[in-house]
Short mmCIF file of C-alpha atoms and ligand atoms in Angstrom, two decimals:
data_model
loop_
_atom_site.label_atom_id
_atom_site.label_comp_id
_atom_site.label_asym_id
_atom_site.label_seq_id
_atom_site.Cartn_x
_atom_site.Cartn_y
_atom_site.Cartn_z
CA UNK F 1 23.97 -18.12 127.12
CA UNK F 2 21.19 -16.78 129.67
CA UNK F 3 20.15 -14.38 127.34
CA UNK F 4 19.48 -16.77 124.26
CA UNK F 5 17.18 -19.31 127.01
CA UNK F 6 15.35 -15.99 128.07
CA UNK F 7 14.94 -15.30 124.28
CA UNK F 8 13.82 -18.64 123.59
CA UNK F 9 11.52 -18.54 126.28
CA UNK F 10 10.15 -15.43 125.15
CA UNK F 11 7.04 -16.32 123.32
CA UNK F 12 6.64 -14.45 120.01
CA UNK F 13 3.57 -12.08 119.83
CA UNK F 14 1.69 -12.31 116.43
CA UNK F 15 1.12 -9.13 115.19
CA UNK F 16 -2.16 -8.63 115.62
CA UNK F 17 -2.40 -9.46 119.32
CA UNK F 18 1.01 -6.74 119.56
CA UNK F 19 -1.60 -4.45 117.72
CA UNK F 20 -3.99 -4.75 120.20
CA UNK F 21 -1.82 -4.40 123.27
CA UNK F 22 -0.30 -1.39 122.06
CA UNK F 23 -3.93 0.18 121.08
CA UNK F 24 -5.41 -0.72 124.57
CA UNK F 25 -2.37 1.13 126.06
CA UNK F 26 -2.79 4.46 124.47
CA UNK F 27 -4.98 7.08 125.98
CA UNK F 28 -6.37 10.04 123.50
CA UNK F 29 -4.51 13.17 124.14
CA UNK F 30 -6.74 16.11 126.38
CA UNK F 31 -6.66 19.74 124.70
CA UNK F 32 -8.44 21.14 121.90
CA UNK F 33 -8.24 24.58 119.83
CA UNK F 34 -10.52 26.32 117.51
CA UNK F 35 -8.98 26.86 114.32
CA UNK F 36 -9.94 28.74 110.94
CA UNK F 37 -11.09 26.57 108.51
CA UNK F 38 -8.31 26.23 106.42
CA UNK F 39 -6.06 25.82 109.20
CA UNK F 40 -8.13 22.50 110.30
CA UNK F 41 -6.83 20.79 107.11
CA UNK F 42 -5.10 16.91 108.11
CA UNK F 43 -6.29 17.95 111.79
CA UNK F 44 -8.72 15.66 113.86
CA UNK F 45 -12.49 17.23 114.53
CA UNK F 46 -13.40 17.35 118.35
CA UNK F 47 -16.69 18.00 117.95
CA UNK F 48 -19.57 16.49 116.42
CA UNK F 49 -20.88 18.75 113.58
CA UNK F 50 -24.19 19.47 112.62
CA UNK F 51 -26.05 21.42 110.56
CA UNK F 52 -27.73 24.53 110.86
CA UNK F 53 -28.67 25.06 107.32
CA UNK F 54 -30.49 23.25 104.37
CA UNK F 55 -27.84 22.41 101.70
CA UNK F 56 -28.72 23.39 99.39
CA UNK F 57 -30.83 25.84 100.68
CA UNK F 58 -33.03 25.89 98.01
CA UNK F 59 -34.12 24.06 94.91
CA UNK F 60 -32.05 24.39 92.24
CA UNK F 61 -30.93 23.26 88.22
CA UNK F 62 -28.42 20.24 88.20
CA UNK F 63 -28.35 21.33 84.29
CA UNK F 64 -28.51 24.45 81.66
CA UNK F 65 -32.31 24.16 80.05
CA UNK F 66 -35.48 25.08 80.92
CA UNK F 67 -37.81 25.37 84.30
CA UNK F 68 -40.90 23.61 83.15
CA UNK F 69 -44.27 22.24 85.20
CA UNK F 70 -44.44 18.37 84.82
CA UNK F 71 -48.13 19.09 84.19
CA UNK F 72 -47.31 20.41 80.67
CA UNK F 73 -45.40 17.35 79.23
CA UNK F 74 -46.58 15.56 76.68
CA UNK F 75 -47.43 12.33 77.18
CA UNK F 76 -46.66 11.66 73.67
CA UNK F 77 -45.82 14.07 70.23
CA UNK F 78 -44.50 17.44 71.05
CA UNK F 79 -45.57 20.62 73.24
CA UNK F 80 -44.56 24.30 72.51
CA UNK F 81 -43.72 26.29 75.70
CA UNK F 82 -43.39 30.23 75.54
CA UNK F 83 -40.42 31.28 77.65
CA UNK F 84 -41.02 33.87 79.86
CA UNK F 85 -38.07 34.93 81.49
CA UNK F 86 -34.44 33.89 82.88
CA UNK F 87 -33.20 32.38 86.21
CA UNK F 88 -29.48 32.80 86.25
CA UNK F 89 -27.51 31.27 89.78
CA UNK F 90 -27.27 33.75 91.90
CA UNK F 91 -30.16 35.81 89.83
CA UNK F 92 -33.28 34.32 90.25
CA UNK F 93 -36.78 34.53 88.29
CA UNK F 94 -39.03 36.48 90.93
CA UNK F 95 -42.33 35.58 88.91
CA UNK F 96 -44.63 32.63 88.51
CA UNK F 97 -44.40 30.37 85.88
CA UNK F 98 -47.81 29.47 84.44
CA UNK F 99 -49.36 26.20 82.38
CA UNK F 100 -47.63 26.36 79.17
CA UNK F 101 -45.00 28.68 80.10
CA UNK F 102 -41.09 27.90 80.21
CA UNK F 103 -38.14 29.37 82.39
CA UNK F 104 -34.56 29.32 81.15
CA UNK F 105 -32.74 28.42 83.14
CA UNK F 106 -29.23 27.73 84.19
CA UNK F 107 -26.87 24.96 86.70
CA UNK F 108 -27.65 26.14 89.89
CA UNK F 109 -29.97 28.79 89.91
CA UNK F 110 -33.46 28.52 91.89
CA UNK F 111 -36.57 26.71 90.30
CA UNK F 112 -39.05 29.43 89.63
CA UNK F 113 -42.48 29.13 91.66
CA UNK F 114 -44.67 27.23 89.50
CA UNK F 115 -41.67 25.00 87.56
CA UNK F 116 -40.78 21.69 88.81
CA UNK F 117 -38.60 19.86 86.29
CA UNK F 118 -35.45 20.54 84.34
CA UNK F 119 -35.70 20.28 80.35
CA UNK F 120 -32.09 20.00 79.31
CA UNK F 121 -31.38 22.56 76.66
CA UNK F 122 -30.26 19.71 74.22
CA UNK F 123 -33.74 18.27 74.46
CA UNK F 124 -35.02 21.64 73.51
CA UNK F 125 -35.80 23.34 70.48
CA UNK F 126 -35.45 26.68 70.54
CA UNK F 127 -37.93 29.25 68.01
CA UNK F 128 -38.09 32.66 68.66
CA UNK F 129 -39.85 33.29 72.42
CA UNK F 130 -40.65 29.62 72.86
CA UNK F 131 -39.55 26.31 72.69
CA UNK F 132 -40.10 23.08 71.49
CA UNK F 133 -40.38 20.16 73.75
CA UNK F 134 -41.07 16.08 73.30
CA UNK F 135 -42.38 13.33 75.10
CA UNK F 136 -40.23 11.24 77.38
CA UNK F 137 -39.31 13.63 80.41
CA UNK F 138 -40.25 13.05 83.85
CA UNK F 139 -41.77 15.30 86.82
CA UNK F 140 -38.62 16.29 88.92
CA UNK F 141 -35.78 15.81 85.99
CA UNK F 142 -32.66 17.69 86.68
CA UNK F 143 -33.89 19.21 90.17
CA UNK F 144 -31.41 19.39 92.87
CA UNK F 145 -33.80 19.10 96.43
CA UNK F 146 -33.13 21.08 99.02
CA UNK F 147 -31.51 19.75 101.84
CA UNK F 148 -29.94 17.01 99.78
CA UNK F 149 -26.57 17.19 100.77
CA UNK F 150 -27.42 18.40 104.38
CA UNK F 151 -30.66 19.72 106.38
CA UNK F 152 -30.74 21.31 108.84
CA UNK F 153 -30.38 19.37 112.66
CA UNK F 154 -28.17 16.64 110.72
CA UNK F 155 -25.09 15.35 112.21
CA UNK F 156 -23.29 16.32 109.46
CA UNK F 157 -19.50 14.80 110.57
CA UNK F 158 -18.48 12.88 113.60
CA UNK F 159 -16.07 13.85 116.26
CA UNK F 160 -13.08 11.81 115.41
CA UNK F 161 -13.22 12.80 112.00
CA UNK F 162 -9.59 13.41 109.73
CA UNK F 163 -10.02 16.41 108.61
CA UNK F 164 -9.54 16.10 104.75
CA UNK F 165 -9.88 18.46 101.43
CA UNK F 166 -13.95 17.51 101.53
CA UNK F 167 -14.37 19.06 105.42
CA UNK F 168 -12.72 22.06 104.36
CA UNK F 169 -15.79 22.35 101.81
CA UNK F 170 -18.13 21.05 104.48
CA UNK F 171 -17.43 23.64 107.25
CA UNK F 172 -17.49 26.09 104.41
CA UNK F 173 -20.77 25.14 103.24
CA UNK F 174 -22.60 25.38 106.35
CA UNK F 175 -20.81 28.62 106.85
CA UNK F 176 -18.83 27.69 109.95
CA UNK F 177 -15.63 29.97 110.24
CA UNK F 178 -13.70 28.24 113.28
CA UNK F 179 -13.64 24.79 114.20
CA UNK F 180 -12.74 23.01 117.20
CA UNK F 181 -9.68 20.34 116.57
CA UNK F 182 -7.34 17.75 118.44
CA UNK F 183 -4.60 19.58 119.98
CA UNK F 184 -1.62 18.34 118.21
CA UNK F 185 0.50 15.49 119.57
CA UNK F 186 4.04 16.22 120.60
CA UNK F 187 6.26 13.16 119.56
CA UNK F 188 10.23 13.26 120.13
CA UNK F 189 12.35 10.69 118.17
CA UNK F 190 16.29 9.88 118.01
CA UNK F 191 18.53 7.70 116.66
CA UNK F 192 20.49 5.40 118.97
CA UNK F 193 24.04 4.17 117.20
CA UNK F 194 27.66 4.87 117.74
CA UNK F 195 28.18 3.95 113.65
CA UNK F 196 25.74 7.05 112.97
CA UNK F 197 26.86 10.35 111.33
CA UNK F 198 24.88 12.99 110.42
CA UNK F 199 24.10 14.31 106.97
CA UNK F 200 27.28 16.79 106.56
CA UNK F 201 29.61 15.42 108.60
CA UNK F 202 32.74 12.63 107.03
CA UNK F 203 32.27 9.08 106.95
CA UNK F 204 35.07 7.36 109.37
CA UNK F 205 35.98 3.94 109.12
CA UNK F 206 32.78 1.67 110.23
CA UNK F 207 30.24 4.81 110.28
CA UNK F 208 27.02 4.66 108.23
CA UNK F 209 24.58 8.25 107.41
CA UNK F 210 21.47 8.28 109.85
CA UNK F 211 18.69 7.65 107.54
CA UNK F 212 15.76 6.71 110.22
CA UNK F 213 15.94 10.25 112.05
CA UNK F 214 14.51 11.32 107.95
CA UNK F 215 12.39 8.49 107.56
CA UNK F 216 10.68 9.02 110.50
CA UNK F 217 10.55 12.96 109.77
CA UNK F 218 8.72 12.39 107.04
CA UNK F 219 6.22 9.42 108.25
CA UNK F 220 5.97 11.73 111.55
CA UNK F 221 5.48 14.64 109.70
CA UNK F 222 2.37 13.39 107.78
CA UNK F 223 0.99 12.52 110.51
CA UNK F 224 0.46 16.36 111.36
CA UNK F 225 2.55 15.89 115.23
CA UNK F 226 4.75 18.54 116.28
CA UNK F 227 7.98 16.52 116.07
CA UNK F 228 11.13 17.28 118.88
CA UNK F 229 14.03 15.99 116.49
CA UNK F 230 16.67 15.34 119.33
CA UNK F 231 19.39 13.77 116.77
CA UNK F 232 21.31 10.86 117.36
CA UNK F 233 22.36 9.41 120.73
CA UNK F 234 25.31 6.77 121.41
CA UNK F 235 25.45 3.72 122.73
CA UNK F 236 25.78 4.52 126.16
CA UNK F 237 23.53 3.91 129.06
CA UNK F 238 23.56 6.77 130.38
CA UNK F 239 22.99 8.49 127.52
CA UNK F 240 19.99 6.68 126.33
CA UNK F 241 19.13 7.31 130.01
CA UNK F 242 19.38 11.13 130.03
CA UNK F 243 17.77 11.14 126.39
CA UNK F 244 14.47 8.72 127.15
CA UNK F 245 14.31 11.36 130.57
CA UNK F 246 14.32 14.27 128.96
CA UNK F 247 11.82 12.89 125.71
CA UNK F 248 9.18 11.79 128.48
CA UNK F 249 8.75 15.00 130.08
CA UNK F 250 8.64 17.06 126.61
CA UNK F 251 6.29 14.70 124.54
CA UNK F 252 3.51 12.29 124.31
CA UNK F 253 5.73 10.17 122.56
CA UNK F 254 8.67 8.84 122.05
CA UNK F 255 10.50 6.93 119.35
CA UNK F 256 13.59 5.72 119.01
CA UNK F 257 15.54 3.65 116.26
CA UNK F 258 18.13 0.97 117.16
CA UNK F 259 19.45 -0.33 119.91
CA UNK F 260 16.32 -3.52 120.87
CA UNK F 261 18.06 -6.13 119.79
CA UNK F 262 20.04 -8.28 122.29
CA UNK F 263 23.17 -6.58 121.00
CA UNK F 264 25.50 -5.66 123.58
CA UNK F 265 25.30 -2.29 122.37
CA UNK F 266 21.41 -2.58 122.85
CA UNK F 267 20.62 -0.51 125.83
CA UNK F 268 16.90 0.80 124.51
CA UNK F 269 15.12 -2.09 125.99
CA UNK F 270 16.56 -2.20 129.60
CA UNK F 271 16.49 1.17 130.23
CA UNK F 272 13.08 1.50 129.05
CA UNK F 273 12.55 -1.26 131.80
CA UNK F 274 14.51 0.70 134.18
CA UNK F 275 12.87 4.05 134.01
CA UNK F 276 8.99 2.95 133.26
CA UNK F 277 7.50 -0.31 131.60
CA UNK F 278 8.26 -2.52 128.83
CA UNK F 279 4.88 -3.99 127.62
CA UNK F 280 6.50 -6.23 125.17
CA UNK F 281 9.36 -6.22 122.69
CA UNK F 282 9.48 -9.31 120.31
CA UNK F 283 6.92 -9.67 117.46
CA UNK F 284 6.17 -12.64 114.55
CA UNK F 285 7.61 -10.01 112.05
CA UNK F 286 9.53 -9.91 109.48
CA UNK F 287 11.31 -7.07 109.21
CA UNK F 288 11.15 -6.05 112.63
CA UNK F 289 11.15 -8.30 115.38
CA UNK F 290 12.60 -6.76 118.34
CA UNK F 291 10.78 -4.01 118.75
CA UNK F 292 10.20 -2.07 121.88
CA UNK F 293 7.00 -1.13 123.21
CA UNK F 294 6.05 0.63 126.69
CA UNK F 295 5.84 3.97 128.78
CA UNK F 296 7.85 6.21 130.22
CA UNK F 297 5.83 8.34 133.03
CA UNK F 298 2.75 9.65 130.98
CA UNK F 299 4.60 8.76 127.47
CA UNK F 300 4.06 6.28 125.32
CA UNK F 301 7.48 4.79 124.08
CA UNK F 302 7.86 2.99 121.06
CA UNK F 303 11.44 1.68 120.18
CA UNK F 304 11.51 0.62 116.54
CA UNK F 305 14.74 -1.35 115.40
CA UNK F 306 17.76 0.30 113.50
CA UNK F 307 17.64 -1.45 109.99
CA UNK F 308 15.85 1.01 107.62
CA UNK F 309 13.20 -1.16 106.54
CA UNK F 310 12.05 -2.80 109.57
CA UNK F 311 11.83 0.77 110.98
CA UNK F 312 9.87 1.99 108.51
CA UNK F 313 7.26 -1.25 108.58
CA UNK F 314 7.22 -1.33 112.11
CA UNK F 315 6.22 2.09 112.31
CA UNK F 316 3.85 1.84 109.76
CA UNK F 317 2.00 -1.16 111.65
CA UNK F 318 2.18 -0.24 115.04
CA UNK F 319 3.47 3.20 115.71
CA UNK F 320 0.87 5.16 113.47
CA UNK F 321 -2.31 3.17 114.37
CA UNK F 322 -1.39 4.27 118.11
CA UNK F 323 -0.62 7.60 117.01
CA UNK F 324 -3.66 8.03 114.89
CA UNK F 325 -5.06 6.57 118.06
CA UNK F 326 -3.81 9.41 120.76
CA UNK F 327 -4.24 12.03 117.92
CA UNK F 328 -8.26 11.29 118.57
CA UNK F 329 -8.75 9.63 115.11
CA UNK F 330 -11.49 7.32 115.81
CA UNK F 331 -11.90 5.81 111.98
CA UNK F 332 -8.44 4.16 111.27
CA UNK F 333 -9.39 2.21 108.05
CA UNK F 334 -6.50 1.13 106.14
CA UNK F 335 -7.24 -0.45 102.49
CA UNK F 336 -5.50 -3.99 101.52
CA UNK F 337 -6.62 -5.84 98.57
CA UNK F 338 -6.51 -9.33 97.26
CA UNK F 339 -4.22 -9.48 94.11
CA UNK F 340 -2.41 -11.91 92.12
CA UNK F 341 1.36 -11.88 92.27
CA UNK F 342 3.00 -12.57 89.34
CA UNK F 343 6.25 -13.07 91.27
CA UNK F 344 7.99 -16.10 93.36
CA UNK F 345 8.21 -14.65 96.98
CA UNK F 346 10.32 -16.89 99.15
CA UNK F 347 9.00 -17.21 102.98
CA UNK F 348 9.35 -19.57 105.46
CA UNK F 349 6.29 -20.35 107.74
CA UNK F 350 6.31 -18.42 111.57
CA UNK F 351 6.55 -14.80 111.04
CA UNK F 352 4.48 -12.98 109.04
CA UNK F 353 6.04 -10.79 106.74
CA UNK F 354 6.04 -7.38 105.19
CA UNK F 355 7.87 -7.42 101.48
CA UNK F 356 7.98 -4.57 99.45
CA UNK F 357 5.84 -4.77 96.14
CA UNK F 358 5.09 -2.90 93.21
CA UNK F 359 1.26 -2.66 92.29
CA UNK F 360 0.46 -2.27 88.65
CA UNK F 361 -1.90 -3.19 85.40
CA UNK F 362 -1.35 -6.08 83.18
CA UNK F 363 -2.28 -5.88 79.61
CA UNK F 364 -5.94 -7.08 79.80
CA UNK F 365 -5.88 -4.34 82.67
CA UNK F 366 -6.10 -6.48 85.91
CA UNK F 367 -4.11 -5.35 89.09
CA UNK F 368 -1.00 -7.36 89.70
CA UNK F 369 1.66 -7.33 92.36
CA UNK F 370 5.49 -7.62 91.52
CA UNK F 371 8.26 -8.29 94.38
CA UNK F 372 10.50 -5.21 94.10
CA UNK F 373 13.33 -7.68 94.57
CA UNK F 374 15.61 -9.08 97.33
CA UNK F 375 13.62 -8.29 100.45
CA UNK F 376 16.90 -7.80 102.99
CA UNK F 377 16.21 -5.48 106.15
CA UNK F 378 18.67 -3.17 105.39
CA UNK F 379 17.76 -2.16 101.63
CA UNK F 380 15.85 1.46 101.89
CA UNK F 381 15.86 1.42 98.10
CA UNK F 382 13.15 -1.69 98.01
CA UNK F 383 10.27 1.08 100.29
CA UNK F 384 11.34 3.77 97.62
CA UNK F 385 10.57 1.21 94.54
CA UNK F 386 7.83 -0.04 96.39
CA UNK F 387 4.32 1.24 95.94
CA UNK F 388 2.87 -1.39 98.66
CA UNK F 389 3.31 -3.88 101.20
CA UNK F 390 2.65 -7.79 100.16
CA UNK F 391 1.51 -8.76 103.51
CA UNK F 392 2.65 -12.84 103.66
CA UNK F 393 0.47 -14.35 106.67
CA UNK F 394 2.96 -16.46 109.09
CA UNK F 395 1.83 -19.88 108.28
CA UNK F 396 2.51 -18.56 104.13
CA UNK F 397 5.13 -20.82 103.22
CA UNK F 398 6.02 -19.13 99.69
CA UNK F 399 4.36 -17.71 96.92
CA UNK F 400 4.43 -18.94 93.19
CA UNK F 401 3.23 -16.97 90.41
CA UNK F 402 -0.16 -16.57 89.97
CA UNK F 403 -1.08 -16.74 93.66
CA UNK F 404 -3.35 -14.68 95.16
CA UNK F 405 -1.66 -12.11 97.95
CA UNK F 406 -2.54 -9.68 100.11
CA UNK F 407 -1.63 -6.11 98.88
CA UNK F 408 -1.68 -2.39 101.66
CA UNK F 409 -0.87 0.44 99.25
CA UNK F 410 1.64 3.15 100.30
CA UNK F 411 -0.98 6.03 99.57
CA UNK F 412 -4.32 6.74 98.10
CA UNK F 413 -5.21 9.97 96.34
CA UNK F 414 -6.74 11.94 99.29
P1 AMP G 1 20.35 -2.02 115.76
O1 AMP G 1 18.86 -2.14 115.76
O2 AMP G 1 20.85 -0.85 116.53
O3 AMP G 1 20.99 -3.30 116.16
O4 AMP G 1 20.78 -1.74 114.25
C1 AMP G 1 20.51 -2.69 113.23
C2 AMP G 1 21.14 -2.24 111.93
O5 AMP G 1 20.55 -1.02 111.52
C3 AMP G 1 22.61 -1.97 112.01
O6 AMP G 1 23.18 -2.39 110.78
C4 AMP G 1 22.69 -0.47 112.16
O7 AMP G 1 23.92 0.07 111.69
C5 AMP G 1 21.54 -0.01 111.32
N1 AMP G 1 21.01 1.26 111.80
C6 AMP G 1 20.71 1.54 113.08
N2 AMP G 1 20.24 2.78 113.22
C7 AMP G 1 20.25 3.31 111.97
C8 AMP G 1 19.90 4.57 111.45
N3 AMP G 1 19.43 5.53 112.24
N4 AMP G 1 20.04 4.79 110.12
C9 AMP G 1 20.50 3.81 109.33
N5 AMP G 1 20.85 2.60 109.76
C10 AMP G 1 20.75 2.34 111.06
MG1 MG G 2 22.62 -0.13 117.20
#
């Protein structure tokens, strides 16, 4: 009876002021290494980059055609150009191109001294040694500048930065070999549940297959952390007790599944209480409510609740934003759109909510949402159908078809 007027008196934390608490409580982890380039990829840049070259370093073709000078094109009818020689990429002319001369020229290769616009070799008709050209280019057609993409003394990428597919190309472009990156984040994470077998072992009566311990591998994983998988612990004081010690002094992090409700199997939240500091535990979410979220000597502790959705959407709002955070990502955009939903989503005003949808084209080709169906905690199946969150403020009272929602999509292509 105490503990339901302590819950009531609880106030519920929207989610965006949880957000913020939990960001102003993470510090950015210290250490850095200087990796190869390739080994840099999904790895956060420590340094501000810039550039010591011109890229491109020269002028160049954006087409196949000819070098001409924008002093020889007609203003109207027709010109004849004699070509004089070839500029290949890689291969350049090393002579001067003179009035009423032509280059050919292909993508990439360096505009010859004298040459200062692109005739496309469609535009061109070719004779013997020369070629015809017609009115309607322009000085500087087809010329790639030097120093387009990057001159020299830019800063070229911010410390910060995710390192993505396009950095690789960047660090490769301006010819640096090793890079200096985040060291990586050590996160430990268990499962808390007497019902919980492993994957290989029988099911006995009232036992259920761990599925968190995977679904956080694999939202972990992405992240790029080096995870400490230390398996599934019961529910037993002291064994959450010896468990939370030994995560705190071998990670950064620490999450845990199950176990924050007010269960009296739900020892996560005390003990987190008892060995370091709870900042807070109960958010306006639906799924995942009791969720709990403090420190254990220098780790940060997030304890996400047992039922496979609300684990998954709790991490996804809270515990990878603070990751990203301590990883030393500094730009943390995440994409959500405005769509219609062509599906009735029941809600009832006070939390706000997290349902599973499935993003897709209608046939005039406008994006629509769908619900992915019934929306209970406990059905993994509606995140594996689902290709985004429908994100239902907490004063949303329902949705009818038609409405306009808010959509977060599961993935984008880089
Ligand atoms: P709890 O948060 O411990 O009260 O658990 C809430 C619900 O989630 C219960 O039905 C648990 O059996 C289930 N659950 C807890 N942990 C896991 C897990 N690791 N994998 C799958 N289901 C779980
Ligand atoms: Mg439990």
């Amino acid at each position: 009876m105490k503990q339901d007027c302590d819950q009531m008196a609880t106030k519920l934390l929207s989610v965006a002021e949880a957000k913020q608490n939990i960001l102003d409580n993470i510090t950015v982890v210290d250490g850095q290494e200087k990796l190869a380039i390739r080994q840099t990829l999904n790895r956060i840049l420590d340094t501000d980059i810039q550039s010591t070259i011109n890229v491109p370093p020269y002028d160049n073709s954006a087409m196949d055609g000819y070098a001409v000078n924008s002093a020889d094109l007609p203003p109207t009818g027709e010109i004849e150009l004699k070509v004089i020689g070839k500029s290949f990429a890689g291969r350049p002319y090393d002579g001067k191109l003179n009035t009423g001369e032509a280059v050919r020229i292909m993508t990439g290769a360096v505009i010859p001294d004298g040459a200062d616009t692109i005739i496309m070799q469609e535009h061109a008709t070719v004779t013997e040694s020369s070629i015809l050209i017609s009115c309607g280019h322009h000085k500087g057609d087809h010329v790639r500048r030097i120093g387009e993409d990057m001159k020299t003394g830019d800063t070229v990428l911010k410390q910060g930065k995710l390192i993505t597919p396009s950095e690789l190309g960047l660090f490769a472009s301006l010819g640096i070999p090793e890079i200096p990156v985040k060291r990586k984040c050590r996160v430990a994470f268990f499962s808390t549940g007497d019902e919980l077998k492993s994957v290989g072992e029988p099911l006995g009566e009232g036992q259920i297959y761990d599925s968190n311990r995977y679904t956080l591998f694999g939202m972990l994983d992405r992240l790029n952390v080096e995870l400490i998988d230390m398996g599934v612990i019961a529910d037993e004081p002291s064994a959450v007790r010896e468990a939370f010690q030994t995560a705190s002094t071998i990670a950064d992090a620490v999450i845990t599944s199950g176990g924050v409700s007010v269960g009296e199997a739900d020892y996560v939240k005390d003990t987190l209480e008892e060995l370091g500091e709870v900042n807070f535990w109960r958010v306006a979410m639906k799924p995942g409510k009791p969720l709990a979220i403090g420190k254990i000597n220098n780790a940060a502790f997030f304890g996400v609740p047992g039922n496979p959705v609300s684990a998954m959407a709790t991490f996804y709002q809270f515990v990878q934003p603070a990751l990203q955070k301590m990883m030393g990502l500094k730009d943390n955009f995440k994409l959500t759109m405005q769509v219609p939903c062509m599906t009735k989503l029941r809600k009832q005003a006070g939390r706000l909510e997290y349902q599973r949808g499935i993003l897709s084209y209608n046939d005039n080709g406008e994006m629509i949402v769908n619900s992915t169906g019934v929306q209970g905690s406990h059905i993994l199946t509606s995140m594996s159908r689902a290709n985004c969150f429908i994100i239902l403020p907490a004063e949303n009272a329902g949705v009818t078809s038609g409405d306009l929602v808010e959509v977060q999509p599961f993935s984008d292509i880089i």
